[in-house]
PDB file of C-alpha atoms in Angstrom:
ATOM      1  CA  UNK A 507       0.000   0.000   0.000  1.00 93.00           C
ATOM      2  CA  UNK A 508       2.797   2.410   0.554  1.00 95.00           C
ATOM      3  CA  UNK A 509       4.086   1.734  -2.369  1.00 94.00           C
ATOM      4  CA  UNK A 510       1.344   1.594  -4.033  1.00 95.00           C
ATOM      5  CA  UNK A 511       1.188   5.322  -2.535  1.00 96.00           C
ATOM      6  CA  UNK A 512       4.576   6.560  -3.310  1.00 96.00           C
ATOM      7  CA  UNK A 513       3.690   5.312  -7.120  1.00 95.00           C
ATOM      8  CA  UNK A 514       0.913   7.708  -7.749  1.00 96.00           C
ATOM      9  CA  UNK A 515       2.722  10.673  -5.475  1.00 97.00           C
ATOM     10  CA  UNK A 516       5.691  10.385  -8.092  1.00 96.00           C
ATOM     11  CA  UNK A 517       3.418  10.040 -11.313  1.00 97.00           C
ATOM     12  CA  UNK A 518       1.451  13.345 -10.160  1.00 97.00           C
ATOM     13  CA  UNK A 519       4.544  15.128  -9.083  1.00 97.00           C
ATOM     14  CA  UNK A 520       6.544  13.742 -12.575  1.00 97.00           C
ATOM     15  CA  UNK A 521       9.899  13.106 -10.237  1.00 95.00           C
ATOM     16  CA  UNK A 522      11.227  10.805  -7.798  1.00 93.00           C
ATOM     17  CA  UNK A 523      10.547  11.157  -4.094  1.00 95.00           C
ATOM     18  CA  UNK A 524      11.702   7.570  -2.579  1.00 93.00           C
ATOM     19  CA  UNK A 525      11.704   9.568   1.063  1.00 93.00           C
ATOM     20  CA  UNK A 526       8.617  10.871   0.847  1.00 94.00           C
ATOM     21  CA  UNK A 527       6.694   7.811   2.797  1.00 95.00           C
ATOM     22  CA  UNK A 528       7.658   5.239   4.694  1.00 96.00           C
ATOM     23  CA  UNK A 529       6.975   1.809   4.986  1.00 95.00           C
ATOM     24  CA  UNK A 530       7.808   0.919   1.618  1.00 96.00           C
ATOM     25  CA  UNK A 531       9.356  -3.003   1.291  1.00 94.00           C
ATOM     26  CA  UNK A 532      12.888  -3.580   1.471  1.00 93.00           C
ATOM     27  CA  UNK A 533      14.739  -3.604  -1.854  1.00 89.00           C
ATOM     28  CA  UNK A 534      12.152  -0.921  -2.822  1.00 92.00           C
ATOM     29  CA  UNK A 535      13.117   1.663  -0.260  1.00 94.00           C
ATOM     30  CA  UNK A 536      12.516   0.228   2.725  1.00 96.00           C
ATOM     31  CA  UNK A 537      14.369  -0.392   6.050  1.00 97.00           C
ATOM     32  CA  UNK A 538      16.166  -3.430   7.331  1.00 97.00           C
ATOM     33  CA  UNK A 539      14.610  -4.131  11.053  1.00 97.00           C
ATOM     34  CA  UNK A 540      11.446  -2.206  11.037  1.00 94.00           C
ATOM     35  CA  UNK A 541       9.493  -5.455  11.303  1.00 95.00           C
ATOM     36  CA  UNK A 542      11.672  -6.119  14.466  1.00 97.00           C
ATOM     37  CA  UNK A 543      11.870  -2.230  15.508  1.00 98.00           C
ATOM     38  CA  UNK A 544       8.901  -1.655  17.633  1.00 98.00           C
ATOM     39  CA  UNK A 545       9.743  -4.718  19.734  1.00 98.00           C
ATOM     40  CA  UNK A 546      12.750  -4.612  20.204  1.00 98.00           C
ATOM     41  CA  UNK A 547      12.556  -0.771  21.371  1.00 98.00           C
ATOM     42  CA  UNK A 548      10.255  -1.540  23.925  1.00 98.00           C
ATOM     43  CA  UNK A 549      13.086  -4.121  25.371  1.00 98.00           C
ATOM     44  CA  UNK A 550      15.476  -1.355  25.371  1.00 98.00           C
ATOM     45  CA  UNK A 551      13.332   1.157  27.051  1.00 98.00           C
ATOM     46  CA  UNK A 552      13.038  -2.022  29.612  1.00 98.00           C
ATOM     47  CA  UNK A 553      16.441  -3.299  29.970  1.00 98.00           C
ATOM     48  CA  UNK A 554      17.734   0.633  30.657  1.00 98.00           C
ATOM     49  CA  UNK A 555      14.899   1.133  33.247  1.00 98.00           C
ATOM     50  CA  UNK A 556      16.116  -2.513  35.109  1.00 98.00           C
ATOM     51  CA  UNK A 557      19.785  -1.319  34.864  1.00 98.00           C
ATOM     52  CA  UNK A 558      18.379   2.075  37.397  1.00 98.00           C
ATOM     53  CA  UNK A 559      16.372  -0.434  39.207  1.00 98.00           C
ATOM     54  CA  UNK A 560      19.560  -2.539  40.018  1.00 98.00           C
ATOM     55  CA  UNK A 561      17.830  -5.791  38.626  1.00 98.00           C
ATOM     56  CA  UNK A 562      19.840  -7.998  36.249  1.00 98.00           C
ATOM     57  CA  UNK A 563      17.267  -8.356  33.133  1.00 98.00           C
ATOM     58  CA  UNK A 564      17.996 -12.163  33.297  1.00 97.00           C
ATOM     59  CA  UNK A 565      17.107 -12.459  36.646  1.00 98.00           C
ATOM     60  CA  UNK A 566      13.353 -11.447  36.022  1.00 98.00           C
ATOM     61  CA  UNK A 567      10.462 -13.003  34.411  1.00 98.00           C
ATOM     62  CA  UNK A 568       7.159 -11.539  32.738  1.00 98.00           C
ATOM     63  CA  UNK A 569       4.065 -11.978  31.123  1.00 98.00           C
ATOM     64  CA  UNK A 570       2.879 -10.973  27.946  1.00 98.00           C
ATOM     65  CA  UNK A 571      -0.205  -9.885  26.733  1.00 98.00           C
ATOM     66  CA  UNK A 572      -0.667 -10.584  22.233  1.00 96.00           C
ATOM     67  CA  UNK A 573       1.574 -12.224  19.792  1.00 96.00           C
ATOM     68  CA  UNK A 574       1.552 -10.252  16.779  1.00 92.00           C
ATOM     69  CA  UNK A 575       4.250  -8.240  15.272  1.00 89.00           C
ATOM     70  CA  UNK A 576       5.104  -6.297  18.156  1.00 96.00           C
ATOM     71  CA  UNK A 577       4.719  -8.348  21.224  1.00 96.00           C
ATOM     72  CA  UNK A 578       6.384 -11.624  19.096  1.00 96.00           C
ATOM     73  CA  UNK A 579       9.501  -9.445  18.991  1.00 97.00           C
ATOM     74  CA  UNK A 580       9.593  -7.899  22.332  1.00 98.00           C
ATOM     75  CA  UNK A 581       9.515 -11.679  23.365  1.00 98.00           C
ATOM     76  CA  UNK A 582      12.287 -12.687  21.308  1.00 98.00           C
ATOM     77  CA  UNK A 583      14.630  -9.507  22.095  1.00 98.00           C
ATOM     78  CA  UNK A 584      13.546  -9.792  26.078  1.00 98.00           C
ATOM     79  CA  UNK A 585      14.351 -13.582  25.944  1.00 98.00           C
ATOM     80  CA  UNK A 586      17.822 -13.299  24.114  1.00 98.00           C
ATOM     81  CA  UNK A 587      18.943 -11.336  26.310  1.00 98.00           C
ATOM     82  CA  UNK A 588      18.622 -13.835  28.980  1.00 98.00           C
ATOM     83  CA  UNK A 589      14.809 -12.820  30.951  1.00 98.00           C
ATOM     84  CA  UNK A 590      11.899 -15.369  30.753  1.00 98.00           C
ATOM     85  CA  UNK A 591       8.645 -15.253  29.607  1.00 98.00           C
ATOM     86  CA  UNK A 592       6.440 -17.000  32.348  1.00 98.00           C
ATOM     87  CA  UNK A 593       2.560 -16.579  30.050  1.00 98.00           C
ATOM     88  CA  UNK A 594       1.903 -15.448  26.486  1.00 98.00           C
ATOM     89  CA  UNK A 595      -2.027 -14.521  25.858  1.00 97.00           C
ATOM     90  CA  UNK A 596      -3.260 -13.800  22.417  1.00 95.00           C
ATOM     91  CA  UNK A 597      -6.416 -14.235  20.778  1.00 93.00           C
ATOM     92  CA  UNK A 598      -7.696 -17.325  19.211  1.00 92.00           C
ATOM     93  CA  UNK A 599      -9.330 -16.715  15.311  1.00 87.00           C
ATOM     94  CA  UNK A 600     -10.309 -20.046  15.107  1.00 87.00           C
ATOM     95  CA  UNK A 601     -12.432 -19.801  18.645  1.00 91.00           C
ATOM     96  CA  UNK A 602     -12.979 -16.156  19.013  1.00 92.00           C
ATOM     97  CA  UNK A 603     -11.686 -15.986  22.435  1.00 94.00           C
ATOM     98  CA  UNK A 604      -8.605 -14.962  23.356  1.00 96.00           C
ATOM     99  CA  UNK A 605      -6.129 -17.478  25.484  1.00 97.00           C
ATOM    100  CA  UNK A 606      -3.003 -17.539  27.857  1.00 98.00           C
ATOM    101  CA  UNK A 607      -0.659 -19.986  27.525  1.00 98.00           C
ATOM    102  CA  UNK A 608       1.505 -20.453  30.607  1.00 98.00           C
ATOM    103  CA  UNK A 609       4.727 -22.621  30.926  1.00 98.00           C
ATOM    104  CA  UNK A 610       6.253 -21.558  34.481  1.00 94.00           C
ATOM    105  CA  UNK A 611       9.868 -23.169  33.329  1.00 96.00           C
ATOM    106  CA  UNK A 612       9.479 -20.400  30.670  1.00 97.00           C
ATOM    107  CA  UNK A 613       8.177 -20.155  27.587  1.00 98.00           C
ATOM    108  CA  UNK A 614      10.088 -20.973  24.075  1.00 97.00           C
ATOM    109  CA  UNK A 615       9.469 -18.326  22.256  1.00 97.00           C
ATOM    110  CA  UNK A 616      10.652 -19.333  19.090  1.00 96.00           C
ATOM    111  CA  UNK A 617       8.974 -22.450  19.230  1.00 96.00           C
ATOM    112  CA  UNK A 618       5.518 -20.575  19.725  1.00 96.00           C
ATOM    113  CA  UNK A 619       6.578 -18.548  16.833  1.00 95.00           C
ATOM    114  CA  UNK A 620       6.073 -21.662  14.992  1.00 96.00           C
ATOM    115  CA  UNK A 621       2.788 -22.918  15.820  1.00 96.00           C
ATOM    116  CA  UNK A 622       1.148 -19.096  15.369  1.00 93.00           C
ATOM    117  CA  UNK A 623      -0.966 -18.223  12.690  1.00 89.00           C
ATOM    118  CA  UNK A 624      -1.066 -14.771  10.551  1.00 82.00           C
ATOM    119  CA  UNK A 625      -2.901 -13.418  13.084  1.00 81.00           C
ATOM    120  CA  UNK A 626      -0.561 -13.967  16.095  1.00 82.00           C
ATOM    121  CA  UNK A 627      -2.690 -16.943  17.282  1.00 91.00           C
ATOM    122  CA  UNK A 628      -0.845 -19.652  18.683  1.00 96.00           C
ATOM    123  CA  UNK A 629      -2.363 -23.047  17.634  1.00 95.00           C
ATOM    124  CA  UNK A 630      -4.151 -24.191  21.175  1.00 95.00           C
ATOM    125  CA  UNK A 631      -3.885 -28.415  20.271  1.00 95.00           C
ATOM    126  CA  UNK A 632      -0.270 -28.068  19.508  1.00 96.00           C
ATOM    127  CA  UNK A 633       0.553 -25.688  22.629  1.00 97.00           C
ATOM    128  CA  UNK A 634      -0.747 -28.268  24.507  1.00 96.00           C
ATOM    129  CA  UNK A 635       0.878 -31.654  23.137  1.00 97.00           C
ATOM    130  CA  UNK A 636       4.326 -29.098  23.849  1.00 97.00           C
ATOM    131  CA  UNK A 637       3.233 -29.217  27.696  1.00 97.00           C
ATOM    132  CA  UNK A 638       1.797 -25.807  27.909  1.00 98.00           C
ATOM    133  CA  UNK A 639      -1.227 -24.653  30.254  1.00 97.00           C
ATOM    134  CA  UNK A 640      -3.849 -23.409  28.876  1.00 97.00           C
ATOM    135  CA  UNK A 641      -5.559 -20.769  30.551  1.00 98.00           C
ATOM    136  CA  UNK A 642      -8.547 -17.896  30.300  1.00 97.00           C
ATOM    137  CA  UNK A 643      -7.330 -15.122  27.715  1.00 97.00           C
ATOM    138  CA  UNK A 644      -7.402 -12.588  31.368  1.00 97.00           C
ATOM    139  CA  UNK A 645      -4.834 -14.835  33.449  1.00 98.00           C
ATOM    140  CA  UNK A 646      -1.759 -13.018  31.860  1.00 98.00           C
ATOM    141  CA  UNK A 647      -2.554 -10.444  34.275  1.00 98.00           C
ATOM    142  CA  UNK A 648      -2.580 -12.380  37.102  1.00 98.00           C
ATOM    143  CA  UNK A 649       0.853 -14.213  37.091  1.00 98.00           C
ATOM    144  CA  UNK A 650       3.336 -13.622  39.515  1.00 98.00           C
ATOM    145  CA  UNK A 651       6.224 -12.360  37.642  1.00 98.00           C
ATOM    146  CA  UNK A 652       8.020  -9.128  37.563  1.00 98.00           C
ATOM    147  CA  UNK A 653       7.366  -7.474  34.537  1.00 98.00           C
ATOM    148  CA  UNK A 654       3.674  -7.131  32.928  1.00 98.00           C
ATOM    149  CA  UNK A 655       3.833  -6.233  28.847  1.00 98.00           C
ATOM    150  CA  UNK A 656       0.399  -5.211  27.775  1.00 98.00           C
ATOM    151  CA  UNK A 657       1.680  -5.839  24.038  1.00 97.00           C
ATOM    152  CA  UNK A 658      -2.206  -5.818  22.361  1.00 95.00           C
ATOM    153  CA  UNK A 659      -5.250  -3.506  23.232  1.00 95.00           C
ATOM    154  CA  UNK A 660      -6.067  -0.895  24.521  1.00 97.00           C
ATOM    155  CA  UNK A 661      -8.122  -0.533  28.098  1.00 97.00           C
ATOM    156  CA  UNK A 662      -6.662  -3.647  29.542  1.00 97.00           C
ATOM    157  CA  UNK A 663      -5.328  -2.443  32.728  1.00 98.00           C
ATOM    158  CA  UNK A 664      -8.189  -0.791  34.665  1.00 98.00           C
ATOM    159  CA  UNK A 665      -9.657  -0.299  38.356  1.00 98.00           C
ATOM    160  CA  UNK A 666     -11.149  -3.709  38.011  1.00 97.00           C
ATOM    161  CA  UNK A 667      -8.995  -5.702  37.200  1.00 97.00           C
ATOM    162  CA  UNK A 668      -5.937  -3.878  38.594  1.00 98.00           C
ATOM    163  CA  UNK A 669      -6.342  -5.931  42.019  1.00 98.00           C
ATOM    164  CA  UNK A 670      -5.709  -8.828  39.703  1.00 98.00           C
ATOM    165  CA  UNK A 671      -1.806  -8.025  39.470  1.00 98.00           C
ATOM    166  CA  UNK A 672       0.111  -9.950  41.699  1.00 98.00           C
ATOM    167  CA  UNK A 673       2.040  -7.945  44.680  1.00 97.00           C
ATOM    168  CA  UNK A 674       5.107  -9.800  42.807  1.00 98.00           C
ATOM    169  CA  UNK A 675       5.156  -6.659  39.771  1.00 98.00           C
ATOM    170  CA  UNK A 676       7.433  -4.231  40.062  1.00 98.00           C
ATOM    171  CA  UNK A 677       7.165  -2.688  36.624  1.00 98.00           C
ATOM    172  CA  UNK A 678       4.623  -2.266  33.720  1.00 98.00           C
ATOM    173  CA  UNK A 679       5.814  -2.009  30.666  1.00 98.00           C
ATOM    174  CA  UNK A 680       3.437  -0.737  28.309  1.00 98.00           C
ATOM    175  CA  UNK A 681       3.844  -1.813  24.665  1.00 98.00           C
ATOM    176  CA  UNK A 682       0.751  -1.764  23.361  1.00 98.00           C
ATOM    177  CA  UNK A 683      -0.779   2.014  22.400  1.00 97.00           C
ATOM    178  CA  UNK A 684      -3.165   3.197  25.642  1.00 97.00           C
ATOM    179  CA  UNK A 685      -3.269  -0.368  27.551  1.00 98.00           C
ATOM    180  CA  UNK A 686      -3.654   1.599  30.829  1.00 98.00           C
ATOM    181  CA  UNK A 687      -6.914   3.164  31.586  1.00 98.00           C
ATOM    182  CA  UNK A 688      -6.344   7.032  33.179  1.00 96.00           C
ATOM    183  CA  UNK A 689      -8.097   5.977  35.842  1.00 97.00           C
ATOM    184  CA  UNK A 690      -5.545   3.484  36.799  1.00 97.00           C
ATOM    185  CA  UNK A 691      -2.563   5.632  36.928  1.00 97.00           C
ATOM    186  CA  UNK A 692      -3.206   6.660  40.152  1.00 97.00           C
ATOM    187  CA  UNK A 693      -3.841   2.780  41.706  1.00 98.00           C
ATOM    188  CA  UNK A 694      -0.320   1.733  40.277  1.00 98.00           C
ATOM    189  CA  UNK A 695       1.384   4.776  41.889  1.00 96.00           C
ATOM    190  CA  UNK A 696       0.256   4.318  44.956  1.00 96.00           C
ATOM    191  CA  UNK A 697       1.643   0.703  44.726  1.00 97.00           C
ATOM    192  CA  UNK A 698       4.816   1.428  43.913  1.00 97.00           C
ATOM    193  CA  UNK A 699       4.839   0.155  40.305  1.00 98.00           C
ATOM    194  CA  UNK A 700       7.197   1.542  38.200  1.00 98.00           C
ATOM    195  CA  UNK A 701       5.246   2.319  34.508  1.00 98.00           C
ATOM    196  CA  UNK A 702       7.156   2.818  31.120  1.00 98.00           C
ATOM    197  CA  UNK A 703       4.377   4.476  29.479  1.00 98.00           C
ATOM    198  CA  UNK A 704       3.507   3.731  25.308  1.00 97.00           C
ATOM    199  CA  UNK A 705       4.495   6.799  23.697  1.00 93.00           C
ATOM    200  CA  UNK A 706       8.139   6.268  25.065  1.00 97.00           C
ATOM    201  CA  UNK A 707       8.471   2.155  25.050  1.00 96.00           C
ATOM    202  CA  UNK A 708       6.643   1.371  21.628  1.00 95.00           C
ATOM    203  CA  UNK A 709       8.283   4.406  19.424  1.00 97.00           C
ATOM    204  CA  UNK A 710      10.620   2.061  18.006  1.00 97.00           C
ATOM    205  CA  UNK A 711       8.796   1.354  14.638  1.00 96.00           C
ATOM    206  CA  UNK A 712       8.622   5.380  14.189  1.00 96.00           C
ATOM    207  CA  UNK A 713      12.018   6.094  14.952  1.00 97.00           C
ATOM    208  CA  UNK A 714      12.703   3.098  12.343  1.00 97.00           C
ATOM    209  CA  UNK A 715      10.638   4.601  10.043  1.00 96.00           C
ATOM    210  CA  UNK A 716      12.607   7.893  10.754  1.00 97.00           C
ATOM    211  CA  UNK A 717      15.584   6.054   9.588  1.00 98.00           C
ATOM    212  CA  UNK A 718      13.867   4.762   6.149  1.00 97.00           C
ATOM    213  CA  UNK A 719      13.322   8.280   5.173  1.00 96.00           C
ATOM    214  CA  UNK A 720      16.871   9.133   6.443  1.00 97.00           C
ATOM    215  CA  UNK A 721      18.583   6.362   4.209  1.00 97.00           C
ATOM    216  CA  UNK A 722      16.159   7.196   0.553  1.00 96.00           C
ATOM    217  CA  UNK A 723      17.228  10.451   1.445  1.00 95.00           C
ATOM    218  CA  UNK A 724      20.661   9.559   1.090  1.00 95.00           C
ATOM    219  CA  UNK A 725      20.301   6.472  -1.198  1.00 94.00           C
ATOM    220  CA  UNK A 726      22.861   4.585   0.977  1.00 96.00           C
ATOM    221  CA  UNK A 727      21.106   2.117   3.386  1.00 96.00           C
ATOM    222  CA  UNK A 728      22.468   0.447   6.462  1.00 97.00           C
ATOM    223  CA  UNK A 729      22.819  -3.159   7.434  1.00 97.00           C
ATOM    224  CA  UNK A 730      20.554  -4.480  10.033  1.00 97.00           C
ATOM    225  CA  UNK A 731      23.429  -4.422  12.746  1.00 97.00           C
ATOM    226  CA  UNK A 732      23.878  -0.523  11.981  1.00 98.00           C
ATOM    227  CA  UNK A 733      19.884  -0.253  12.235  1.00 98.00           C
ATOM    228  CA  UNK A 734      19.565  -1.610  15.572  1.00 98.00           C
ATOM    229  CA  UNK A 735      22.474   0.335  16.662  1.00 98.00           C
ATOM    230  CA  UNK A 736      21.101   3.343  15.790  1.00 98.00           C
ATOM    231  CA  UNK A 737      17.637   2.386  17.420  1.00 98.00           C
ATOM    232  CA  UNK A 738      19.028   1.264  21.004  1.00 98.00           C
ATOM    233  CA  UNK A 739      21.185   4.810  20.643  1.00 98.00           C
ATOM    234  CA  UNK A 740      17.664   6.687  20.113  1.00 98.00           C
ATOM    235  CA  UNK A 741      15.763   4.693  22.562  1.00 98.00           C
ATOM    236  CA  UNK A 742      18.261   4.583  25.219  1.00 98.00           C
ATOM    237  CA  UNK A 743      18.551   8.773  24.632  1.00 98.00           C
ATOM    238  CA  UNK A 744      14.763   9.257  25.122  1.00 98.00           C
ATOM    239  CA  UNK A 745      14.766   7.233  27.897  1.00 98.00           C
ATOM    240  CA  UNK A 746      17.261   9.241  29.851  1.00 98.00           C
ATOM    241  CA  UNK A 747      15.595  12.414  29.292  1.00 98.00           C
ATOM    242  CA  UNK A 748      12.258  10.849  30.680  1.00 98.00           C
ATOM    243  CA  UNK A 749      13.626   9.207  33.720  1.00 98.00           C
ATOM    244  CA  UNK A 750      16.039  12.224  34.774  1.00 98.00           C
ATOM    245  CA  UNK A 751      13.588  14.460  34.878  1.00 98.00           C
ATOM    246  CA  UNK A 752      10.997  11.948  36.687  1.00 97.00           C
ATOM    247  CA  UNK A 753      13.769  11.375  39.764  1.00 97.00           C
ATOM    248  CA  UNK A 754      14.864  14.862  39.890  1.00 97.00           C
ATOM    249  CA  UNK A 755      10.977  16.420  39.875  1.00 97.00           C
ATOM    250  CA  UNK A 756       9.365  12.948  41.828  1.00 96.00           C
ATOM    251  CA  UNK A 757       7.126  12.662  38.625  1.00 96.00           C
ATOM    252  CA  UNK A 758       5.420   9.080  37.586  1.00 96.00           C
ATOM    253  CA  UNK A 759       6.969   8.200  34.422  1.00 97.00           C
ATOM    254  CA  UNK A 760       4.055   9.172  32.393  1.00 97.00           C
ATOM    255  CA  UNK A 761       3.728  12.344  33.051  1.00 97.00           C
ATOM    256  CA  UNK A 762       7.490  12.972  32.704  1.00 98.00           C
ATOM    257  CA  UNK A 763       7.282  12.026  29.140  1.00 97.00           C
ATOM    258  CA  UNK A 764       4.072  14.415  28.675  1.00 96.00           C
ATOM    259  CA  UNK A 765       5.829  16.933  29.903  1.00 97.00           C
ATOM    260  CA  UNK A 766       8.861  16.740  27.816  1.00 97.00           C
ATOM    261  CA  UNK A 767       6.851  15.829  25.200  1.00 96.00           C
ATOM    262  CA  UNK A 768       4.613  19.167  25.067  1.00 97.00           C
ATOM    263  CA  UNK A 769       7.327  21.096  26.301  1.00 96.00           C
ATOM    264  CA  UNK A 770       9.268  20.604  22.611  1.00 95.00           C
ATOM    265  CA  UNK A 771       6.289  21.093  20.949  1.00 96.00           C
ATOM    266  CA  UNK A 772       5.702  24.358  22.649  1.00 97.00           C
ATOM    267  CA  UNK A 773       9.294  25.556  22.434  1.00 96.00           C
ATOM    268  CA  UNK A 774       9.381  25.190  18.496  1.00 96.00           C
ATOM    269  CA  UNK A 775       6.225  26.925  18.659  1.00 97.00           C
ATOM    270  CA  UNK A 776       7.371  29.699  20.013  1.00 96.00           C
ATOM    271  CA  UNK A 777      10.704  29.687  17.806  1.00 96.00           C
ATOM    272  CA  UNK A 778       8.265  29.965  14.847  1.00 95.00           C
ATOM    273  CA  UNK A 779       6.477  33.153  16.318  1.00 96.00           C
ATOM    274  CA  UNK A 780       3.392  30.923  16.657  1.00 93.00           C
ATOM    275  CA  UNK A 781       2.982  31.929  20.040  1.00 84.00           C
TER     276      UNK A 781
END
């Protein structure tokens, strides 16, 4: 479709504009990684906010909530780099109800990868001859790990089922777009819970498609060592910048990032003589 986009852009404008959209397929403009991108950003958001914690990432564990595109690859990045994935819950297209698939030893990620559909459903008769529990779509929530990934929907964590979460969860790590109600905020606060909030963990695949437009402009494109590089760099920078200014002003993480977020809006606002 992007293609398909850039196509008619360049037959109207009578040129060539390979930077003008992204998303294009590789070979035709696109960038190595961005299939891997969003995921694996959210993991380096993560393993930077565990290094401030003092927790080795291969000491803790976590559950996961979808296995599509994103949440497939912030399970293999998380895993490689030594944690373990206690549940996986994704929805079923063959059932229409959604499942969790727990294997407290931890879960083999790339061996799920195998058994999953095109819509990130993991096949529930062959998770099960592979030893796996399955459980209610809503259990991922309640497993006693350390880490919680809302990788899916939207609205998952809320008032009600926030007394689900096991006292064991230090940190939520929010990889899906808007998985925490507003109303929640507040409840994990108050418990101590540290939150990586969306708009800072999951901006991986648009700082990947940054670099796409980066390398048409150029016409020189990078391996996909040099693209994760780059992304880690990125990540890693706009997570400092969000947690120093949450410890020095006592902010939750959220509202760190809104106000940084706003505030460079508002400056280049001003430097316009917009405002």
């Amino acid at each position: 479709h992007m293609l398909w986009m850039l196509d008619e852009y360049e037959t109207i404008c009578n040129g060539r504009y390979p930077n003008m959209i992204t998303g294009k397929p590789v070979g035709l403009g696109g960038s190595l990684g961005r299939k891997e991108a969003t995921g694996y950003g959210v993991v380096y958001v993560l393993g930077n906010m565990l290094r401030e914690m003092g927790i080795p990432l291969e000491s803790t564990t976590a559950s996961l909530q979808g296995f599509g595109n994103v949440a497939e690859y912030v399970a293999r990045k998380y895993t490689e780099l030594g944690g373990k994935i206690i549940a996986v819950s994704c929805w079923n297209q063959a059932d229409a109800k959604a499942y969790t698939f727990r294997m407290k030893s931890g879960c083999d990620i790339q061996q799920l990868g195998g058994i999953k559909d095109s819509f990130g459903s993991i096949d529930k008769g062959k998770a099960i001859e592979l030893g796996y529990e399955v459980l209610p779509g809503e259990e991922w929530i309640k497993q006693d790990v350390d880490i919680l990934i809302p990788g899916a929907l939207e609205n998952q964590i809320t008032p009600e089922v926030f007394p689900d979460i096991s006292s064991m969860v230090r940190i939520i790590c929010e990889a899906a777009n808007g998985p925490t109600t507003p109303d929640c905020d507040a409840l994990i606060r108050e418990r101590g819970i540290t939150l990586l909030p969306d708009f800072l963990c999951n901006a991986g695949g648009v700082t990947c498609s940054y670099f796409e437009q980066v390398q048409c402009s150029m016409n020189y494109f990078w391996d996909i060592a040099e693209v994760f590089e780059k992304l880690e760099y990125c990540m890693t920078k706009a997570f400092r910048a969000v947690y120093k200014l949450a410890a020095e002003k006592n902010l939750y993480m959220r509202d760190a990032a809104y106000i940084i977020a706003v505030s460079r809006v508002a400056d280049a606002v001003k430097q316009r003589g917009w405002a």
